């Protein structure tokens, strides 16, 4: 799958460096031409000799090395690469490329190359969470030719538990293949619901919620950037329609259901329900504005149709992904919804936390499917959307 692809693998200082040997082996097995560059920190964890044996090429370690420059000089190496993969990418390395430094061979190559760069962060969970690291990641996320693959959550070499583990070599090799496959969702049709619904009480009033649409719109952009054809069914929001995404505006749950069904009727591989759909609507919509006459009033509500469950129940069902907006026992309630609505996957987020969930720039989620789960620590909704789309793509192809 990677025949003739030229991949420059950068190894920086971290215990996960031993896994990079397996990544190089997998890339070679897939047909890639691999060159390895190691920082001095990287060489403390794994030897250049190992990487040379696995890649079948000399390993580059120094910027000012006359012998290496006489072979393939550093600028030539930067031009040679189709893709640069830094695995593991340490906190120090991330800080240095974020600052645009060129104080060793690998940072210099990252500045000199025009190839896309993928970083696979690996570090202690506290270092990953640290504001300065997050600021560096956020700055790098603005670069359209720079991807951040991971990190995963879990037990760490130091005994801590949390986000900071490097993605496994198989996952990284999968991302590399996906990258060259015209975007990992090339040829897929994705339908996404986003934003709130409004349930009319009378001509001037409605029941709604705090959804801004940011999460759903970020998913639509991530799916589009991964090569998919995307249709977005959006409740009323204040953000512009993403370029290159067919956006259908609706208001109530019933109109959202109708638009979602129409979109799926046209053919759909992946359906993602990120909209905050009102569970109930007024039984009757008053034709005229209700007058303020009594001290108390009762509005009778009836249940709305469940959009995601309706799509999941279709004979021609797409891969169906729901969201679970919870305020307590987040994962347990999400697991219940995964089973009850017969979904392929559910993204659980805690909407009681002001930093994440409704109308915030960031989110934190646990994604569940039958037989597995993956957690994503606090990150921008855009980055989370890319991670969710990549996870969906890997579940579809597994
Ligand atoms: O829009 P933002 O401000 O960015 O906020 C993002 C978000 C918090 C809205 C989003 O991350 C989120 O959690 N969306 C799901 C909100 C929700 O309605 O959750 P729920 O647990 O009540 O519903 C479970 C699932 O069923 C959801 O996929 C929902 O879209 C779907 N549903 C619910 C009711 C209904 N009648 N039809 C549905 O399809």
mmCIF file of C-alpha atoms and ligand atoms in Angstrom, residues 193-196 209-217 237 239 253 256 271-280 303-310 321-326 337 341 343 346-351 356-360 362-363 381 384, ligand 1:
data_model
loop_
_atom_site.group_PDB
_atom_site.id
_atom_site.type_symbol
_atom_site.label_atom_id
_atom_site.label_comp_id
_atom_site.label_asym_id
_atom_site.label_seq_id
_atom_site.Cartn_x
_atom_site.Cartn_y
_atom_site.Cartn_z
ATOM 1 C CA UNK A 193 -26.596 16.321 12.618
ATOM 2 C CA UNK A 194 -25.476 19.360 14.627
ATOM 3 C CA UNK A 195 -26.717 22.143 16.869
ATOM 4 C CA UNK A 196 -29.918 22.395 18.902
ATOM 5 C CA UNK A 209 -30.917 24.063 24.669
ATOM 6 C CA UNK A 210 -27.387 25.500 24.758
ATOM 7 C CA UNK A 211 -25.865 23.618 21.809
ATOM 8 C CA UNK A 212 -23.804 25.965 19.623
ATOM 9 C CA UNK A 213 -23.160 23.461 16.816
ATOM 10 C CA UNK A 214 -19.367 23.786 17.289
ATOM 11 C CA UNK A 215 -18.799 20.060 17.848
ATOM 12 C CA UNK A 216 -20.937 18.980 14.880
ATOM 13 C CA UNK A 217 -19.452 21.592 12.543
ATOM 14 C CA UNK A 237 -26.675 28.130 15.099
ATOM 15 C CA UNK A 239 -21.627 29.822 12.927
ATOM 16 C CA UNK A 253 -36.691 17.520 15.841
ATOM 17 C CA UNK A 256 -34.294 17.329 11.529
ATOM 18 C CA UNK A 271 -24.181 8.825 10.158
ATOM 19 C CA UNK A 272 -23.118 10.934 13.147
ATOM 20 C CA UNK A 273 -25.732 12.402 15.501
ATOM 21 C CA UNK A 274 -24.031 15.203 17.403
ATOM 22 C CA UNK A 275 -27.160 17.400 17.542
ATOM 23 C CA UNK A 276 -28.747 18.145 20.892
ATOM 24 C CA UNK A 277 -32.269 17.114 19.928
ATOM 25 C CA UNK A 278 -35.076 18.099 22.278
ATOM 26 C CA UNK A 279 -36.487 14.895 23.739
ATOM 27 C CA UNK A 280 -39.977 16.437 24.086
ATOM 28 C CA UNK A 303 -41.924 12.656 23.068
ATOM 29 C CA UNK A 304 -40.027 13.543 19.896
ATOM 30 C CA UNK A 305 -38.957 10.845 17.428
ATOM 31 C CA UNK A 306 -35.453 9.541 18.109
ATOM 32 C CA UNK A 307 -33.454 10.470 15.009
ATOM 33 C CA UNK A 308 -30.315 8.398 15.559
ATOM 34 C CA UNK A 309 -32.303 5.306 16.637
ATOM 35 C CA UNK A 310 -34.489 5.663 13.513
ATOM 36 C CA UNK A 321 -22.518 7.073 15.725
ATOM 37 C CA UNK A 322 -24.360 8.828 18.546
ATOM 38 C CA UNK A 323 -23.247 11.289 21.188
ATOM 39 C CA UNK A 324 -24.210 11.061 24.857
ATOM 40 C CA UNK A 325 -24.497 14.353 26.712
ATOM 41 C CA UNK A 326 -24.425 13.413 30.389
ATOM 42 C CA UNK A 337 -27.615 4.481 24.962
ATOM 43 C CA UNK A 341 -30.345 2.806 20.309
ATOM 44 C CA UNK A 343 -25.485 2.217 17.662
ATOM 45 C CA UNK A 346 -21.090 6.521 20.961
ATOM 46 C CA UNK A 347 -19.109 9.588 22.044
ATOM 47 C CA UNK A 348 -19.703 10.324 25.730
ATOM 48 C CA UNK A 349 -19.115 13.850 27.005
ATOM 49 C CA UNK A 350 -19.760 15.484 30.368
ATOM 50 C CA UNK A 351 -21.938 18.545 29.793
ATOM 51 C CA UNK A 356 -16.241 21.373 27.741
ATOM 52 C CA UNK A 357 -19.540 20.317 26.196
ATOM 53 C CA UNK A 358 -22.093 22.968 25.277
ATOM 54 C CA UNK A 359 -20.816 26.112 23.556
ATOM 55 C CA UNK A 360 -17.161 25.710 24.572
ATOM 56 C CA UNK A 362 -12.833 22.397 23.872
ATOM 57 C CA UNK A 363 -14.148 18.962 24.694
ATOM 58 C CA UNK A 381 -13.236 20.421 19.341
ATOM 59 C CA UNK A 384 -11.234 15.879 18.844
HETATM 60 O O1 LIG B 1 -23.014 22.064 19.939
HETATM 61 P P1 LIG B 1 -21.918 22.295 20.958
HETATM 62 O O2 LIG B 1 -22.153 23.573 21.741
HETATM 63 O O3 LIG B 1 -20.556 22.218 20.366
HETATM 64 O O4 LIG B 1 -22.031 21.134 22.062
HETATM 65 C C1 LIG B 1 -21.741 19.832 21.703
HETATM 66 C C2 LIG B 1 -22.722 18.846 22.345
HETATM 67 C C3 LIG B 1 -22.553 18.862 23.865
HETATM 68 C C4 LIG B 1 -24.164 19.196 21.969
HETATM 69 C C5 LIG B 1 -22.357 17.431 21.749
HETATM 70 O O5 LIG B 1 -21.033 17.112 22.092
HETATM 71 C C6 LIG B 1 -23.298 16.347 22.281
HETATM 72 O O6 LIG B 1 -23.123 15.767 23.329
HETATM 73 N N1 LIG B 1 -24.373 16.051 21.469
HETATM 74 C C7 LIG B 1 -25.460 15.131 21.853
HETATM 75 C C8 LIG B 1 -26.497 15.868 22.655
HETATM 76 C C9 LIG B 1 -27.667 14.986 23.049
HETATM 77 O O7 LIG B 1 -28.762 15.227 22.661
HETATM 78 O O8 LIG B 1 -27.332 13.929 23.783
HETATM 79 P P2 LIG B 1 -28.397 12.853 24.360
HETATM 80 O O9 LIG B 1 -27.563 12.038 25.316
HETATM 81 O O10 LIG B 1 -29.586 13.525 24.904
HETATM 82 O O11 LIG B 1 -28.806 12.001 23.108
HETATM 83 C C10 LIG B 1 -28.141 10.781 22.721
HETATM 84 C C11 LIG B 1 -28.050 10.690 21.224
HETATM 85 O O12 LIG B 1 -29.340 10.579 20.655
HETATM 86 C C12 LIG B 1 -27.401 11.886 20.540
HETATM 87 O O13 LIG B 1 -26.605 11.395 19.491
HETATM 88 C C13 LIG B 1 -28.581 12.689 19.994
HETATM 89 O O14 LIG B 1 -28.232 13.420 18.824
HETATM 90 C C14 LIG B 1 -29.544 11.571 19.679
HETATM 91 N N2 LIG B 1 -30.964 11.944 19.752
HETATM 92 C C15 LIG B 1 -31.524 12.311 20.931
HETATM 93 C C16 LIG B 1 -32.883 12.581 20.992
HETATM 94 C C17 LIG B 1 -33.638 12.481 19.804
HETATM 95 N N3 LIG B 1 -34.932 12.747 19.817
HETATM 96 N N4 LIG B 1 -33.067 12.121 18.663
HETATM 97 C C18 LIG B 1 -31.740 11.858 18.610
HETATM 98 O O15 LIG B 1 -31.204 11.522 17.532
#
